[in-house]
Coordinates of C-alpha atoms in Angstrom, one line a residue:
Chain A
X17 CA 0.0 0.0 0.0
X18 CA 1.0 3.6 -0.5
X19 CA 0.4 5.3 2.8
X20 CA 0.6 9.0 3.2
X21 CA 0.9 10.3 6.8
X22 CA 0.1 14.0 7.3
X23 CA 1.8 15.3 10.4
X24 CA 5.1 13.9 11.5
X25 CA 4.6 14.6 15.3
X26 CA 5.3 11.8 17.8
X27 CA 2.3 9.6 16.8
X28 CA 2.6 10.3 13.0
X29 CA 6.3 9.4 13.1
X30 CA 5.6 6.2 15.2
X31 CA 3.0 4.9 12.7
X32 CA 4.9 6.2 9.7
X33 CA 8.0 4.5 10.9
X34 CA 6.6 1.1 11.7
X35 CA 4.3 1.0 8.6
X36 CA 7.3 1.7 6.3
X37 CA 8.5 -1.9 7.0
X38 CA 6.0 -3.3 4.5
X39 CA 4.5 -0.2 2.7
X40 CA 5.6 2.7 0.7
X41 CA 5.2 5.5 3.4
X42 CA 5.4 9.2 2.7
X43 CA 5.3 11.6 5.6
X44 CA 4.2 15.2 5.1
X45 CA 5.0 17.9 7.6
X46 CA 5.3 21.7 7.6
X47 CA 8.6 21.7 9.5
X48 CA 11.4 21.8 6.9
X49 CA 14.1 20.9 9.5
X50 CA 12.1 17.8 10.6
X51 CA 11.5 16.7 7.0
X52 CA 15.2 17.0 6.3
X53 CA 16.2 15.1 9.4
X54 CA 13.8 12.2 8.6
X55 CA 15.2 12.0 5.0
X56 CA 18.8 12.0 6.2
X57 CA 18.7 10.1 9.5
X58 CA 15.4 8.3 9.4
X59 CA 13.0 7.9 12.4
X60 CA 14.4 6.3 15.5
X61 CA 11.8 4.7 17.8
X62 CA 12.8 3.9 21.3
X63 CA 10.6 1.2 22.8
X64 CA 10.8 -0.4 26.2
X65 CA 13.1 -3.2 25.0
X66 CA 14.5 -2.1 21.7
X67 CA 15.4 0.8 19.5
X68 CA 14.8 0.7 15.8
X69 CA 15.4 3.2 12.9
X70 CA 13.1 3.4 9.9
X71 CA 13.5 5.3 6.6
X72 CA 10.1 6.4 5.3
X73 CA 10.3 9.4 2.8
X74 CA 9.4 12.8 4.1
X75 CA 8.0 15.8 2.2
X76 CA 7.2 19.5 2.8
X77 CA 5.3 19.7 -0.5
X78 CA 2.3 17.3 -0.9
X79 CA 2.3 17.8 -4.7
X80 CA 5.5 15.7 -5.0
X81 CA 3.8 12.7 -3.3
X82 CA 1.2 11.5 -5.8
X83 CA -2.1 9.8 -4.9
X84 CA -2.3 7.7 -1.7
X85 CA -4.1 4.4 -1.2
X86 CA -4.5 5.4 2.5
X87 CA -4.0 8.8 4.0
X88 CA -3.6 8.9 7.8
X89 CA -4.3 12.3 9.4
X90 CA -2.2 12.9 12.5
X91 CA -2.0 16.6 12.8
X92 CA -3.6 18.4 15.8
X93 CA -7.4 18.8 15.2
X94 CA -6.9 22.6 15.1
X95 CA -4.9 22.2 11.9
X96 CA -6.9 19.5 10.1
X97 CA -8.6 21.8 7.7
X98 CA -5.5 23.6 6.8
X99 CA -3.4 20.4 6.4
X100 CA -6.0 18.8 4.1
X101 CA -6.3 21.9 2.0
X102 CA -2.5 21.8 1.3
X103 CA -2.6 18.0 0.7
X104 CA -5.6 17.8 -1.6
X105 CA -3.5 16.4 -4.4
X106 CA -2.8 13.2 -2.4
X107 CA -6.6 12.4 -2.2
X108 CA -7.8 10.5 -5.4
X109 CA -11.0 8.7 -6.2
X110 CA -9.8 5.6 -4.4
X111 CA -8.0 7.1 -1.4
X112 CA -9.2 6.2 2.0
X113 CA -8.7 8.7 4.8
X114 CA -8.1 7.5 8.3
X115 CA -8.1 9.8 11.3
X116 CA -6.3 8.6 14.4
X117 CA -6.3 12.0 16.0
X118 CA -7.2 12.7 19.6
X119 CA -10.8 13.6 20.4
X120 CA -13.9 13.3 18.2
X121 CA -15.9 15.1 15.6
X122 CA -13.1 15.0 13.0
X123 CA -15.4 13.6 10.4
X124 CA -17.1 17.0 9.9
X125 CA -13.9 18.3 8.4
X126 CA -12.9 15.2 6.5
X127 CA -16.3 15.2 4.7
X128 CA -15.2 18.5 3.0
X129 CA -12.3 16.7 1.3
X130 CA -13.4 13.1 0.8
X131 CA -16.6 11.0 0.2
X132 CA -18.2 9.8 3.4
X133 CA -17.7 6.1 2.4
X134 CA -14.0 6.7 2.2
X135 CA -13.6 7.9 5.8
X136 CA -12.2 5.6 8.4
X137 CA -12.4 6.6 12.1
X138 CA -9.7 5.1 14.3
X139 CA -8.5 5.0 17.9
X140 CA -5.2 3.8 19.2
X141 CA -3.9 3.0 22.6
X142 CA -0.3 3.6 21.5
X143 CA 1.4 6.5 23.2
X144 CA 4.5 8.4 21.9
X145 CA 6.4 11.5 22.7
X146 CA 9.4 13.2 21.2
X147 CA 12.6 13.0 23.1
X148 CA 15.1 15.8 23.4
X149 CA 17.2 14.4 20.7
X150 CA 14.3 14.2 18.3
X151 CA 13.8 10.5 18.6
X152 CA 10.4 8.9 19.3
X153 CA 9.8 7.6 22.8
X154 CA 7.3 4.7 22.4
X155 CA 5.8 5.1 25.9
X156 CA 3.0 2.6 25.6
X157 CA 1.3 0.1 23.2
X158 CA -2.1 -1.4 22.9
X159 CA -4.9 -2.0 20.4
X160 CA -5.7 0.1 17.3
X161 CA -9.4 0.2 16.3
X162 CA -10.7 1.2 12.9
X163 CA -14.2 1.5 11.5
X164 CA -15.8 2.9 8.4
X165 CA -18.0 6.0 8.9
X166 CA -20.5 4.8 6.3
X167 CA -21.3 1.5 4.5
X168 CA -19.1 -1.5 5.4
X169 CA -16.7 -3.0 2.9
X170 CA -13.6 -5.2 3.0
X171 CA -11.0 -2.4 2.8
X172 CA -10.7 -2.6 6.5
X173 CA -9.5 -6.2 6.2
X174 CA -6.6 -5.3 3.9
X175 CA -5.6 -2.3 6.2
X176 CA -5.8 -4.7 9.2
X177 CA -3.5 -7.2 7.5
X178 CA -1.1 -4.6 6.4
X179 CA -0.8 -2.9 9.8
X180 CA -0.6 -6.3 11.6
X181 CA 2.3 -7.3 9.3
X182 CA 4.1 -4.2 10.7
X183 CA 3.5 -5.1 14.3
X184 CA 0.2 -3.3 15.1
X185 CA -2.5 -5.1 17.1
X186 CA -5.6 -4.3 15.0
X187 CA -9.3 -4.5 15.6
X188 CA -12.2 -3.7 13.2
X189 CA -15.2 -2.0 14.7
X190 CA -18.6 -2.2 13.1
X191 CA -20.3 0.3 15.4
X192 CA -18.7 3.6 14.5
X193 CA -20.6 5.7 17.1
X194 CA -19.5 3.3 19.8
X195 CA -15.9 3.5 18.5
X196 CA -16.0 7.3 18.6
X197 CA -17.1 7.3 22.3
X198 CA -14.7 4.5 23.1
X199 CA -11.9 6.6 21.7
X200 CA -12.8 9.5 24.0
X201 CA -12.8 7.9 27.4
X202 CA -9.0 7.9 27.9
X203 CA -8.6 11.3 26.3
X204 CA -11.3 13.0 28.4
X205 CA -10.1 11.5 31.6
X206 CA -6.4 10.6 31.8
X207 CA -5.0 12.7 29.0
X208 CA -6.7 16.0 30.1
X209 CA -5.5 15.4 33.7
X210 CA -1.9 14.9 32.6
X211 CA -2.2 18.4 31.1
X212 CA -3.7 20.1 34.1
X213 CA -1.5 18.3 36.6
X214 CA 1.6 18.3 34.4
X215 CA 2.4 14.6 35.1
X216 CA 3.1 11.4 33.2
X217 CA 0.2 9.0 32.5
X218 CA 1.4 6.6 35.2
X219 CA 1.0 9.2 38.0
X220 CA -2.8 8.9 37.6
X221 CA -2.8 5.3 38.7
X222 CA 0.0 5.6 41.3
X223 CA -1.7 8.6 43.1
X224 CA -5.0 8.0 44.8
X225 CA -6.2 11.6 44.2
X226 CA -5.2 11.3 40.5
X227 CA -7.2 8.1 40.2
X228 CA -10.2 9.6 41.9
X229 CA -10.2 12.3 39.2
X230 CA -9.9 9.8 36.4
X231 CA -12.8 7.8 37.8
X232 CA -15.0 10.9 38.2
X233 CA -14.4 11.9 34.6
X234 CA -14.9 8.4 33.2
X235 CA -18.1 8.0 35.2
X236 CA -19.6 11.2 33.9
X237 CA -18.5 10.5 30.3
X238 CA -20.0 7.0 30.4
X239 CA -23.3 8.4 31.7
X240 CA -23.3 11.1 28.9
X241 CA -22.5 8.4 26.2
X242 CA -25.2 6.2 27.5
X243 CA -27.6 9.2 27.4
X244 CA -26.8 9.1 23.6
X245 CA -28.0 5.6 23.4
X246 CA -24.8 3.7 24.0
X247 CA -24.6 0.9 26.5
X248 CA -21.1 1.2 28.0
X249 CA -20.4 -0.4 31.3
X250 CA -18.7 2.1 33.6
X251 CA -16.5 -0.5 35.3
X252 CA -15.4 -2.0 32.0
X253 CA -14.5 1.4 30.6
X254 CA -12.6 2.3 33.8
X255 CA -10.6 -1.0 33.6
X256 CA -9.6 -0.2 30.0
X257 CA -8.5 3.3 30.9
X258 CA -6.5 1.9 33.9
X259 CA -4.9 -0.6 31.5
X260 CA -3.7 2.3 29.3
X261 CA -2.2 4.0 32.4
X262 CA -0.3 0.8 33.2
X263 CA 0.8 0.2 29.6
X264 CA 1.8 3.8 29.0
X265 CA 3.1 4.4 32.6
X266 CA 6.0 6.5 31.5
X267 CA 4.1 8.2 28.6
X268 CA 3.5 11.9 28.1
X269 CA 0.4 13.2 26.2
X270 CA 0.1 15.9 23.6
X271 CA -2.0 18.0 26.0
X272 CA 0.7 17.8 28.6
X273 CA 3.3 19.1 26.1
X274 CA 0.9 21.8 24.8
X275 CA 0.3 23.2 28.3
X276 CA 4.0 22.9 29.3
X277 CA 5.0 24.8 26.1
X278 CA 2.1 27.3 26.4
X279 CA 0.3 26.3 23.2
X280 CA -3.4 26.0 22.5
X281 CA -4.6 22.5 23.3
X282 CA -7.2 20.2 21.7
X283 CA -9.5 20.3 24.8
X284 CA -12.5 21.5 22.8
X285 CA -12.4 18.4 20.5
X286 CA -11.8 16.2 23.5
X287 CA -13.6 17.1 26.7
X288 CA -15.6 19.7 24.8
X289 CA -17.3 16.8 22.9
X290 CA -18.6 15.4 26.2
X291 CA -19.8 18.8 27.3
X292 CA -21.7 19.4 24.0
X293 CA -23.3 15.9 24.1
X294 CA -24.2 16.5 27.8
X295 CA -26.0 19.8 26.8
X296 CA -27.7 18.0 24.0
X297 CA -29.0 15.0 25.9
X298 CA -29.3 16.6 29.4
X299 CA -27.1 14.1 31.3
X300 CA -24.9 16.3 33.5
X301 CA -21.1 16.5 33.1
X302 CA -20.1 19.2 35.6
X303 CA -16.5 17.9 35.9
X304 CA -16.0 18.0 32.1
X305 CA -17.4 21.6 32.0
X306 CA -15.0 22.5 34.8
X307 CA -11.9 21.0 33.3
X308 CA -12.5 22.5 29.8
X309 CA -12.6 26.0 31.5
X310 CA -9.6 25.1 33.6
X311 CA -7.5 24.1 30.6
X312 CA -8.5 27.3 28.8
X313 CA -7.6 29.4 31.8
X314 CA -4.2 27.6 31.9
X315 CA -3.7 28.2 28.1
X316 CA -4.4 31.9 28.5
X317 CA -1.8 32.5 31.3
Chain B
X9 CA -4.4 45.7 74.9
X10 CA -1.8 43.1 75.0
X11 CA -2.1 41.2 71.8
X12 CA -0.2 38.0 71.0
X13 CA -0.1 36.9 67.4
X14 CA 0.9 33.3 66.8
X15 CA 2.4 32.8 63.4
X16 CA 4.4 35.6 61.8
X17 CA 3.6 34.7 58.2
X18 CA 2.4 37.4 55.8
X19 CA -1.0 37.9 57.4
X20 CA 0.3 37.6 61.0
X21 CA 3.0 40.2 60.3
X22 CA 0.5 42.5 58.6
X23 CA -1.9 42.5 61.6
X24 CA 0.9 42.4 64.2
X25 CA 2.6 45.3 62.5
X26 CA -0.4 47.6 62.2
X27 CA -1.8 46.7 65.6
X28 CA 1.5 47.5 67.3
X29 CA 0.7 51.2 66.7
X30 CA -1.7 51.3 69.7
X31 CA -1.2 48.0 71.4
X32 CA 1.5 45.9 73.0
X33 CA 2.0 43.3 70.3
X34 CA 4.0 40.1 70.7
X35 CA 4.6 37.8 67.7
X36 CA 5.4 34.2 68.2
X37 CA 7.0 32.2 65.4
X38 CA 9.0 29.0 65.1
X39 CA 11.5 30.5 62.6
X40 CA 14.4 31.8 64.6
X41 CA 15.8 33.8 61.7
X42 CA 12.5 35.6 61.2
X43 CA 12.1 36.3 64.9
X44 CA 15.6 37.8 65.0
X45 CA 14.9 39.9 61.8
X46 CA 11.7 41.3 63.2
X47 CA 13.4 42.3 66.5
X48 CA 16.3 43.9 64.7
X49 CA 14.7 45.5 61.6
X50 CA 11.0 45.5 62.4
X51 CA 8.2 44.6 59.9
X52 CA 8.1 46.6 56.7
X53 CA 4.7 46.7 55.1
X54 CA 4.5 47.8 51.4
X55 CA 1.1 49.1 50.6
X56 CA -0.2 50.5 47.3
X57 CA 0.7 54.1 48.2
X58 CA 3.0 53.9 51.2
X59 CA 5.6 51.9 53.0
X60 CA 5.8 51.7 56.8
X61 CA 7.9 49.9 59.3
X62 CA 6.6 48.7 62.7
X63 CA 8.4 47.3 65.7
X64 CA 6.3 44.7 67.6
X65 CA 8.3 42.3 69.7
X66 CA 8.9 38.8 68.4
X67 CA 9.6 35.6 70.3
X68 CA 10.5 32.0 69.6
X69 CA 9.5 30.9 73.1
X70 CA 6.0 31.6 74.3
X71 CA 6.9 31.3 78.0
X72 CA 8.6 34.6 77.8
X73 CA 5.5 36.4 76.7
X74 CA 3.1 36.3 79.6
X75 CA -0.7 36.3 79.5
X76 CA -2.5 37.9 76.5
X77 CA -5.7 39.9 76.5
X78 CA -6.2 38.8 72.9
X79 CA -4.5 36.0 71.1
X80 CA -4.7 36.0 67.3
X81 CA -4.1 32.7 65.6
X82 CA -2.5 33.1 62.2
X83 CA -0.7 29.8 61.6
X84 CA -1.8 27.4 58.9
X85 CA -4.7 25.3 60.1
X86 CA -2.5 22.2 59.8
X87 CA -0.4 23.5 62.6
X88 CA -3.0 25.1 64.9
X89 CA -3.0 22.3 67.5
X90 CA 0.8 22.2 67.7
X91 CA 1.1 26.0 67.9
X92 CA -1.5 26.2 70.7
X93 CA 0.2 23.4 72.7
X94 CA 3.4 25.4 72.6
X95 CA 1.7 28.7 73.5
X96 CA -0.5 27.4 76.3
X97 CA 1.1 29.8 78.8
X98 CA -0.2 32.8 76.9
X99 CA -3.8 31.8 77.5
X100 CA -5.1 32.9 80.9
X101 CA -8.7 33.0 82.4
X102 CA -9.5 36.3 80.6
X103 CA -7.7 35.7 77.3
X104 CA -9.9 35.8 74.2
X105 CA -8.7 33.8 71.2
X106 CA -9.4 35.1 67.7
X107 CA -8.9 32.9 64.6
X108 CA -8.4 34.8 61.3
X109 CA -7.2 31.7 59.6
X110 CA -8.3 30.6 56.1
X111 CA -11.1 28.1 55.9
X112 CA -13.5 27.0 58.6
X113 CA -13.9 24.5 61.4
X114 CA -11.0 25.9 63.5
X115 CA -13.2 26.2 66.6
X116 CA -12.9 22.4 67.0
X117 CA -9.3 22.8 67.9
X118 CA -9.6 26.1 69.8
X119 CA -12.1 24.5 72.1
X120 CA -9.4 22.2 73.4
X121 CA -7.4 25.2 74.7
X122 CA -9.9 27.8 75.7
X123 CA -13.5 28.1 76.9
X124 CA -16.2 28.4 74.2
X125 CA -17.2 31.8 75.3
X126 CA -13.7 33.1 74.8
X127 CA -13.5 32.1 71.1
X128 CA -13.8 34.7 68.4
X129 CA -14.2 33.7 64.8
X130 CA -13.0 36.2 62.2
X131 CA -12.8 36.8 58.5
X132 CA -10.7 39.4 56.7
X133 CA -10.5 40.6 53.2
X134 CA -7.0 41.8 53.6
X135 CA -4.4 40.1 51.4
X136 CA -0.7 39.9 52.1
X137 CA 2.3 38.0 50.8
X138 CA 6.0 38.0 51.6
X139 CA 8.3 39.7 49.1
X140 CA 11.7 38.4 48.2
X141 CA 13.4 40.7 50.7
X142 CA 11.2 39.5 53.6
X143 CA 8.9 42.6 53.6
X144 CA 5.1 42.3 53.6
X145 CA 3.3 43.1 50.3
X146 CA -0.1 44.4 51.3
X147 CA -1.9 43.2 48.1
X148 CA -5.4 44.2 49.0
X149 CA -7.5 45.6 51.8
X150 CA -11.1 45.3 52.9
X151 CA -13.4 44.6 55.8
X152 CA -12.5 42.4 58.9
X153 CA -15.5 40.7 60.5
X154 CA -15.5 39.3 64.0
X155 CA -18.1 37.3 66.0
X156 CA -18.2 35.4 69.3
X157 CA -18.7 31.6 69.0
X158 CA -21.0 31.5 72.0
X159 CA -22.8 34.1 74.1
X160 CA -22.6 37.8 73.0
X161 CA -20.8 40.3 75.2
X162 CA -19.2 43.7 74.7
X163 CA -15.6 42.5 74.3
X164 CA -16.1 42.8 70.6
X165 CA -16.7 46.5 70.9
X166 CA -13.3 47.1 72.6
X167 CA -11.6 44.9 70.0
X168 CA -13.3 46.8 67.2
X169 CA -12.3 50.2 68.7
X170 CA -8.7 49.1 69.2
X171 CA -8.4 47.6 65.6
X172 CA -10.0 50.7 64.1
X173 CA -7.6 53.0 65.8
X174 CA -4.9 51.1 64.0
X175 CA -6.5 51.5 60.6
X176 CA -8.6 48.4 60.2
X177 CA -12.1 48.5 58.9
X178 CA -14.1 46.4 61.4
X179 CA -17.5 44.8 61.5
X180 CA -19.1 42.9 64.3
X181 CA -21.2 39.9 63.2
X182 CA -23.9 38.5 65.4
X183 CA -24.6 35.4 63.3
X184 CA -21.6 33.3 63.7
X185 CA -22.6 30.5 61.4
X186 CA -23.3 33.0 58.7
X187 CA -19.9 34.5 59.3
X188 CA -18.2 31.2 58.9
X189 CA -19.9 30.6 55.6
X190 CA -19.3 34.2 54.5
X191 CA -15.6 33.6 55.3
X192 CA -15.5 30.6 53.0
X193 CA -16.8 31.9 49.8
X194 CA -13.7 33.7 48.6
X195 CA -11.4 31.0 49.9
X196 CA -13.2 28.1 48.2
X197 CA -13.5 29.8 44.9
X198 CA -10.8 32.4 44.1
X199 CA -8.1 31.3 46.5
X200 CA -8.2 27.7 45.6
X201 CA -8.1 28.5 41.9
X202 CA -5.1 30.8 42.3
X203 CA -3.3 27.7 43.6
X204 CA -4.4 25.3 40.9
X205 CA -3.8 27.8 38.1
X206 CA -0.7 29.4 39.7
X207 CA -1.9 33.0 39.1
X208 CA -2.6 36.2 41.0
X209 CA -6.1 36.9 42.3
X210 CA -6.7 39.5 39.5
X211 CA -6.3 36.9 36.8
X212 CA -9.6 35.4 37.8
X213 CA -11.5 38.5 37.0
X214 CA -9.5 39.4 33.9
X215 CA -9.8 36.0 32.3
X216 CA -13.3 34.8 31.2
X217 CA -12.5 31.1 31.9
X218 CA -11.1 32.0 35.3
X219 CA -14.3 33.9 36.1
X220 CA -16.4 31.0 34.9
X221 CA -14.6 28.7 37.4
X222 CA -15.1 31.3 40.2
X223 CA -18.8 31.6 39.4
X224 CA -19.2 27.8 39.3
X225 CA -17.6 27.3 42.7
X226 CA -19.4 30.2 44.3
X227 CA -22.7 28.9 43.0
X228 CA -22.2 25.4 44.4
X229 CA -21.0 26.8 47.7
X230 CA -23.9 29.1 48.2
X231 CA -26.3 26.2 47.4
X232 CA -24.6 24.0 50.0
X233 CA -24.7 26.9 52.6
X234 CA -28.4 27.5 52.0
X235 CA -28.9 23.7 52.3
X236 CA -27.5 24.3 55.9
X237 CA -30.3 26.8 56.6
X238 CA -28.5 30.0 55.5
X239 CA -30.1 32.4 53.1
X240 CA -27.3 33.8 51.0
X241 CA -28.0 35.4 47.7
X242 CA -25.9 33.9 45.0
X243 CA -25.5 37.2 43.0
X244 CA -24.7 39.2 46.2
X245 CA -22.0 36.7 47.2
X246 CA -20.5 36.7 43.7
X247 CA -20.3 40.4 43.7
X248 CA -18.5 40.4 47.0
X249 CA -16.0 37.8 45.7
X250 CA -15.5 39.9 42.6
X251 CA -14.8 42.9 44.7
X252 CA -12.1 41.1 46.5
X253 CA -10.5 40.2 43.1
X254 CA -10.6 43.8 42.1
X255 CA -9.2 45.1 45.5
X256 CA -6.5 42.5 45.7
X257 CA -5.8 42.3 42.0
X258 CA -2.1 42.0 42.4
X259 CA -2.4 39.7 45.5
X260 CA -1.0 36.2 45.9
X261 CA -2.7 33.7 48.2
X262 CA -1.2 31.2 50.7
X263 CA -2.5 28.3 48.7
X264 CA -0.7 29.7 45.6
X265 CA 2.5 29.9 47.5
X266 CA 2.1 26.4 49.1
X267 CA 1.6 24.7 45.7
X268 CA 4.4 26.8 44.1
X269 CA 6.8 25.7 46.9
X270 CA 5.5 22.1 47.0
X271 CA 4.0 22.3 50.5
X272 CA 0.8 20.8 51.9
X273 CA -2.1 23.3 51.5
X274 CA -5.1 24.0 53.7
X275 CA -7.6 22.8 51.1
X276 CA -9.2 20.3 53.5
X277 CA -10.3 23.1 55.9
X278 CA -11.3 25.3 52.9
X279 CA -13.0 23.5 50.0
X280 CA -13.1 20.4 52.2
X281 CA -15.6 22.2 54.5
X282 CA -18.0 22.6 51.6
X283 CA -17.6 19.0 50.6
X284 CA -18.4 17.8 54.1
X285 CA -21.4 20.0 54.4
X286 CA -22.6 18.8 51.0
X287 CA -22.3 15.2 52.0
X288 CA -24.2 16.0 55.2
X289 CA -27.1 18.0 53.7
X290 CA -27.3 16.3 50.3
X291 CA -26.8 19.4 48.2
X292 CA -24.3 18.4 45.4
X293 CA -20.9 20.1 45.2
X294 CA -19.2 18.2 42.4
X295 CA -16.7 21.0 41.5
X296 CA -15.6 21.3 45.1
X297 CA -15.0 17.5 45.3
X298 CA -13.1 17.7 42.1
X299 CA -10.9 20.6 43.1
X300 CA -10.0 19.1 46.5
X301 CA -8.7 16.0 44.8
X302 CA -7.0 18.1 42.2
X303 CA -5.1 20.1 44.8
X304 CA -4.1 16.9 46.6
X305 CA -2.9 15.4 43.4
X306 CA -0.8 18.6 42.8
X307 CA 0.6 18.5 46.4
X308 CA 1.7 14.9 45.9
X309 CA 3.7 15.5 42.7

């Protein structure tokens, strides 16, 4: 497969790197220095037990890339529209577009660039951050879920096979709305808290107060999701989130890095999604409302 | 009057300094260097328009002080019991004990050292912090309220007169339970938020997200207070809190300094009081529960 990854941040580089083992991978990024470094030195991924370097191609200019079989969007949600505008030439009649971005609601932007039945929504439990030397720290691994936004077809099977041959643990989801919610639970609890508290993911399972906050946010989010007709089990979801905290114990999140570096975060596409659903369906989410405002107040400092 | 102030932190030094104009004031503190500095150089208070130096006496050892007419407790609530144990000799048959500490519930500890009818509960809108050179920055001024825990008598009038002669704006409260709640509203909203966000008080009125959080916390606290039989008006309380934010715009709080310097905070006697009342009377306070755990998670980092 020809796979184009837009956004060579920590997660884009992680996927781009591993997938380049059995695919033609092109990374597109707006940072000329980073593009240059990848083309010269490759992408070095530091896992818990091993360190590997991969050599996908990297580009500043999407027009040099050609049409993709699969485009994976890994830019921050704030920049999705802009990134897709600049990479239009990569999207052909048969290109599938997969979003593995944090948060939910990305399909609204994707629809402006690709047919609904070409959109794939994905979630992943992998965690990655950029080290000081520009390597990728693979902080945690886990399952990657994918599902088609519209009609089902067998494209997901070939994507699953291809990703699995590169070391990813893949799962195909047939209930896309459930997948969207499922994707949110870790983001709206643990990820947001690592930002506000400025801690690693593992702190939230090691510290009883951190865990209280995770539980509170998961509980409210599950209630709001079920108010939207889902049937999530609170305890099951909580166990999954805890498993992520254990697997990615030393991992940092993008919202942690954003607040540390005084950048705008994606909190409106993450916790904001729960708040909007709560206002729509009437199930209260006071802690999510609170944390959205808290993150914005921190951004504005 | 012979006034003994226990705890020469920012607020203790502020009150001790001003009150020494027309009273015999003794400050007691556990920091030998600070005691020495006060005895040699006095206490310099930097206000918005003027700077003044006062020379109350300072002591490490309470046994040198003798009996007080009025003892003012200004240590952090965490250390109240310990401080009173060490200063027992100051409390005679006729000594009144005034707590102007942050938060509520201090009377439970005071009762172990002094008769109920000698306990005075107070609140103050003054704000003070210690500057780098060890001076007191008088960040904001406002009213100081005092009320007797048990039976009324005219001791409050003489205290009022004495404090007013030293420049304090005093008010006697006859409804002690109301005073306790009144005292809490700014603490459990603005003060706690300055700790979590690490900002000056004024940020919370300048930033719309900060103000949202203040309003949310005030609203919940007023509802819980009214669930305890009070009759506070939400809008009136909010206006008062906002006025504190305007008056003490450049002020820092003790919870801000505690979290900055990685010390334990007083959040359990502040927001924790609202949480306990909420559990007792059934009026929900989810944001206070959330922020108590958030502060503890920050303390433990």
